[in-house]
Amino acid sequence: MTAATQNTIKTPSPTMIPTLQKYLPVLDWGRSYTRKTFSNDLIAALIVTIMLIPQSLAYALLAGLPPEGGLYASIAPIILYAIFGTSRALAVGPVAVVSLMTAATLGNIADQGTMGYAVAALSLAFLSGMILLLMGVFRLGFLANFLSHPVIAGFITASGVIIAASQLKHIFGIDASGHNLYELLISLWQHLGEFNGFTFAIGAVATAFLFWVRKGMKPMLRSWGLSAPVADIATKAGPVAAVVLSTVVVWLFSLADSGVKIVAEVPQSLPPLTTPSLSYDLVSALFVPALLISIIGFVESISVAQTLAAKKRQRITPDQELIALGSANLGAAFTGGFPVTGGFSRSVVNYDAGAETPAAGAFTAIGLAIAALALTPLIYFLPKATLAATIIVAVLGLVDFSILKRSWGYSKADFSAVLATILFTLGMGVEVGVSTGVVLSILLHLYKTSKPHIAEIGLIKGSHHFRNIHRHTVETLPHVLQLRIDESLYFANTRFLEDYIYNRVAGDTPLKHVVLMCSAVNDIDLSALESLEAINERLQVMGVTLHLSEVKGPVMDRLKREHFLSELSGQVYLSHYEAHQSLRLPN
Amino acid sequence: MTAATQNTIKTPSPTMIPTLQKYLPVLDWGRSYTRKTFSNDLIAALIVTIMLIPQSLAYALLAGLPPEGGLYASIAPIILYAIFGTSRALAVGPVAVVSLMTAATLGNIADQGTMGYAVAALSLAFLSGMILLLMGVFRLGFLANFLSHPVIAGFITASGVIIAASQLKHIFGIDASGHNLYELLISLWQHLGEFNGFTFAIGAVATAFLFWVRKGMKPMLRSWGLSAPVADIATKAGPVAAVVLSTVVVWLFSLADSGVKIVAEVPQSLPPLTTPSLSYDLVSALFVPALLISIIGFVESISVAQTLAAKKRQRITPDQELIALGSANLGAAFTGGFPVTGGFSRSVVNYDAGAETPAAGAFTAIGLAIAALALTPLIYFLPKATLAATIIVAVLGLVDFSILKRSWGYSKADFSAVLATILFTLGMGVEVGVSTGVVLSILLHLYKTSKPHIAEIGLIKGSHHFRNIHRHTVETLPHVLQLRIDESLYFANTRFLEDYIYNRVAGDTPLKHVVLMCSAVNDIDLSALESLEAINERLQVMGVTLHLSEVKGPVMDRLKREHFLSELSGQVYLSHYEAHQSLRLPN
């Protein structure tokens, strides 16, 4: 990127953006579109198109849909995202985890290959689109926050394992099904008698080749003296080579007659106009899965978008991203697709290939449309085992159990959430897995904040600082209990505070004052206020005065709305040092 | 209370208590039991017994059980609490809200008056006892924290309304049923044809009389020159007077023959030995209600216990209270009772009457046992309308809609939780009501903390203090963004922080440094750590350095376990002033 382009595509500050332009980012970057941007975008589109053809076919297979569905799901969504999206490099389409979730959801509704299955895929994309759109319009993007990073990491790792296992049937040339690892392995075992040697040979070689392309090819090409960009493009064309070679082999040796399953007839057509079904039964069966798919897709997409935007100091607007992804999914629903989102690998490729605006996406869509219209006869003999190999190699890159070790070292609460997410996803499927992770991380958070850290503090001699009496040598006053509460006070921890104070005060006869230092108390809800009232009243009955110190502005504003401050037996001190000084002498 | 007794019953500090004594508080107060304590306890027990006889009968009626069940439910539980409980004045037995919840639960299982209903009541008490006991042993008392004060207040108010409405049938002498206000009112309306004038006369007079006893009698007696304690005891005997008078009237005029429903034959017996049924179906139907009953009962009981204990600077141990209440409920399950807890009014009466140790409870149990054995023939003609009047007058004291006004003024989040609790309790019954309140308050709390207060700060000239640039006149540095985060960082708010920082930095070209002041950050979970890593990395890509200041000890300890500090592009400053000084000059 040169300094010139950086200036051309300057991001305006949000207050400056007029309403229409806010909802149609295309109006912003479209105005400053130059010939140079155009050629950059075109080259990026070409590279991404070559990469996306096998990937789209493979993800359709993963979702349980006919291969052309993967192409259709990439065309309209990419164009819609180009109009509404705020990321300049994000590439939208079918991605592994969302395709797996689609398959898991639709498997409960209809049998693969039936009309009902394809219609349910459209409905799922429609619902997902509506949910994203509404979340964007009503600014509900914060709902995605409840998916914690460790839960996402655990979920993606476990999903990767399930996806890889689900593709083994194509490698072995057998039938198998199941929505969790246990079911899949049992089913694979039961069908092992159908094993097809030719299929396995193709699948195993393709897998090995694609792994080598990923790890060993680029260094080899470089050692042969090829430049980095050329080696890079050659690496990206690896899956295409696998597709071409295996198709030719199957065709040459008529392996389809020997039981190798092939893609066969794919209609030569632009994306068809389709209508999702919105029957009550279907919508109620699909709603929760659609919500999970939307949120997981959004989280995956926005983190890719933000990573890429940061590199050019560009701005991503999460609410507008929801609208863009929602539109993309609605587009998929009406053009024979299935749920889509911004994908990591395709976006990185797009960015690295020099895409500067969403127009690159539009050019990619044109490329894929040409493929759908003209190239499908060429993949008649493409073996499904090759597509499965593409998927396996792609998703094993997602599998990363190191999050277990990392979270174990950092916090046992995070570790529990990851472990539960992984185990439940592997053992009970994607929906149960991710829901368990979300609920558990909320409960663990509440548990942690329900037992806040309370430090008994004293004055560090010769300073105005107060520190934990158990960690530092400090001056304390026998008739004053000084406590620093390291948490906002709310319903889940007020009883803990009450118990703590009563227990501390009950046995300590010389005590005359309790001072609560509130510098880390960011909120006091009504439960906590009533607890403070109860503490104040009960301490008064015990002959002990309650004081507060260093109460924050917004908290003080709220306390002033109630009678508490006038009922408080002691005072509110601006600084804790002031409290310490004024209570120093017993009276 | 004299200084002497205060010394006699000294509470030892918790570290001094040996294990057995911790679980059997009776070993503590029992050792120092004197003749004077005995006589004080005996007098209190006498007064409480007189008050409890009509109350126990009435609450059994409310729970849908035969009246003697109320007496049985008071005897064994009181003795067990006396052995295991840590409160010296708490009186355990049937209480209004728990009796209503019992009726609501059992109504879904069996018809009132059947054997199945009575057995289910025992099973409910058994489950509730086991839940409380296990919560105590495994220190799960914090679960009760999730019932926020506003939710409890709303729940008790709405329950009071439902209880009063459920008793109107006894006042009108008609049949009616329903577990929420709507069902009750419809049912009352439909049965209005059965209206019995005699019953209504008794019910209405009893209600009016009891209201007057509550409000007008004591001042009148005082104005007649009676001393305060005598007037007090007379007031407490009011319900007994209503019982005696109405029984005599019904007997004298043979009103039972005119359709006035009476208590009729009550077995003359000590509490029978009973066994709860633990069939799988029954246990799974009762488990959730038993959990709600346990938690609500515990919350009610512990707040009464703590209020009374504070008056004598005594200590309540919540986990031991769970064990004591659990034992009390197990006792009820095996002696013909139903779920019990510590009641507010009976405990206050017990305390005011001078009870000094749990022995007062044991004496009350003896009094009630004598009543169950000898006095039941005397209440043959007691009209149910009188018992209903007792309940109505008692529960209307619980109804207090002012929580709506208070929470409205204090915080809209708390208000929403109260309003939802009240509306759902009235409209859909107690279980749905309280569950809605709990879930909603958790969601609102998460929502609040997911959008933390972040202040852009600057230096107040001539000081070391930093304040919000929008609230104060402060010195800022154009190349340094200084942010104070007023919330712990965890998964629900990390995206908010990321978005905030990216948006703020993206448009601001001169910016070279971002300093996050962490004095109010009490925790950083793994999600937040990964967000900070992403922020650090992306800011670095933008040419901006990230610094932290005033990180707390425990948070710093945790950060040190990870590579973050070594990857941080900037520094961690001990004080924010230090950061400001060192970054003052652009480099």
PDB file of C-alpha atoms in Angstrom, chain A residues 135 138-148 318-319 442 445-446 449 487-488 490 522-523, chain B residues 413 440-454 485-501 525 527-528 531:
ATOM      1  CA  MET A 135     -29.604  -7.126  15.465  1.00  0.00           C
ATOM      2  CA  PHE A 138     -31.664  -2.462  16.903  1.00  0.00           C
ATOM      3  CA  ARG A 139     -27.958  -2.343  17.779  1.00  0.00           C
ATOM      4  CA  LEU A 140     -28.009  -5.728  19.492  1.00  0.00           C
ATOM      5  CA  GLY A 141     -24.491  -6.599  18.419  1.00  0.00           C
ATOM      6  CA  PHE A 142     -23.522  -6.834  22.099  1.00  0.00           C
ATOM      7  CA  LEU A 143     -25.309 -10.205  22.215  1.00  0.00           C
ATOM      8  CA  ALA A 144     -22.272 -11.620  20.446  1.00  0.00           C
ATOM      9  CA  ASN A 145     -20.201 -10.612  23.472  1.00  0.00           C
ATOM     10  CA  PHE A 146     -21.575 -13.527  25.448  1.00  0.00           C
ATOM     11  CA  LEU A 147     -19.467 -15.868  23.359  1.00  0.00           C
ATOM     12  CA  SER A 148     -16.191 -15.611  25.212  1.00  0.00           C
ATOM     13  CA  PRO A 318     -20.095  -3.579  14.028  1.00  0.00           C
ATOM     14  CA  ASP A 319     -23.781  -2.626  13.701  1.00  0.00           C
ATOM     15  CA  ILE A 442     -21.886 -16.633  32.376  1.00  0.00           C
ATOM     16  CA  HIS A 445     -18.440 -15.004  35.809  1.00  0.00           C
ATOM     17  CA  LEU A 446     -21.352 -14.482  38.182  1.00  0.00           C
ATOM     18  CA  THR A 449     -18.097 -11.590  41.068  1.00  0.00           C
ATOM     19  CA  GLU A 487     -15.808  -5.114  42.786  1.00  0.00           C
ATOM     20  CA  SER A 488     -18.981  -3.328  41.808  1.00  0.00           C
ATOM     21  CA  TYR A 490     -24.716  -5.799  42.906  1.00  0.00           C
ATOM     22  CA  ASN A 522     -18.175   1.084  39.572  1.00  0.00           C
ATOM     23  CA  ASP A 523     -21.844   0.530  40.304  1.00  0.00           C
TER      24      ASP A 523
ATOM     25  CA  ALA B 413     -32.777  -1.945  35.295  1.00  0.00           C
ATOM     26  CA  LEU B 440     -34.030 -10.943  33.916  1.00  0.00           C
ATOM     27  CA  SER B 441     -31.885  -9.447  36.656  1.00  0.00           C
ATOM     28  CA  ILE B 442     -28.913 -11.568  35.560  1.00  0.00           C
ATOM     29  CA  LEU B 443     -29.375 -10.502  31.924  1.00  0.00           C
ATOM     30  CA  LEU B 444     -29.721  -6.836  32.868  1.00  0.00           C
ATOM     31  CA  HIS B 445     -26.594  -7.026  34.980  1.00  0.00           C
ATOM     32  CA  LEU B 446     -24.646  -8.590  32.115  1.00  0.00           C
ATOM     33  CA  TYR B 447     -26.005  -5.960  29.745  1.00  0.00           C
ATOM     34  CA  LYS B 448     -24.896  -3.163  32.059  1.00  0.00           C
ATOM     35  CA  THR B 449     -21.391  -4.528  32.470  1.00  0.00           C
ATOM     36  CA  SER B 450     -21.151  -5.253  28.730  1.00  0.00           C
ATOM     37  CA  LYS B 451     -21.120  -1.503  28.062  1.00  0.00           C
ATOM     38  CA  PRO B 452     -18.709  -0.247  30.701  1.00  0.00           C
ATOM     39  CA  HIS B 453     -18.149   3.390  31.446  1.00  0.00           C
ATOM     40  CA  ILE B 454     -14.932   4.497  29.732  1.00  0.00           C
ATOM     41  CA  ILE B 485     -11.967   1.923  32.254  1.00  0.00           C
ATOM     42  CA  ASP B 486     -14.579   1.725  35.003  1.00  0.00           C
ATOM     43  CA  GLU B 487     -15.274  -2.002  34.937  1.00  0.00           C
ATOM     44  CA  SER B 488     -13.547  -5.338  35.207  1.00  0.00           C
ATOM     45  CA  LEU B 489     -12.670  -6.609  31.752  1.00  0.00           C
ATOM     46  CA  TYR B 490     -14.345  -9.887  30.870  1.00  0.00           C
ATOM     47  CA  PHE B 491     -15.784 -11.596  27.843  1.00  0.00           C
ATOM     48  CA  ALA B 492     -18.999  -9.579  27.735  1.00  0.00           C
ATOM     49  CA  ASN B 493     -17.311  -6.203  27.452  1.00  0.00           C
ATOM     50  CA  THR B 494     -14.050  -6.845  25.611  1.00  0.00           C
ATOM     51  CA  ARG B 495     -15.560  -6.235  22.189  1.00  0.00           C
ATOM     52  CA  PHE B 496     -16.973  -2.948  23.435  1.00  0.00           C
ATOM     53  CA  LEU B 497     -13.494  -1.885  24.537  1.00  0.00           C
ATOM     54  CA  GLU B 498     -11.961  -3.004  21.228  1.00  0.00           C
ATOM     55  CA  ASP B 499     -14.581  -1.113  19.204  1.00  0.00           C
ATOM     56  CA  TYR B 500     -14.218   1.956  21.391  1.00  0.00           C
ATOM     57  CA  ILE B 501     -10.446   2.098  20.998  1.00  0.00           C
ATOM     58  CA  ASP B 525     -10.275 -12.842  32.115  1.00  0.00           C
ATOM     59  CA  SER B 527     -11.100 -13.222  26.681  1.00  0.00           C
ATOM     60  CA  ALA B 528     -10.116  -9.778  27.863  1.00  0.00           C
ATOM     61  CA  SER B 531      -8.616  -8.621  23.379  1.00  0.00           C
TER      62      SER B 531
END
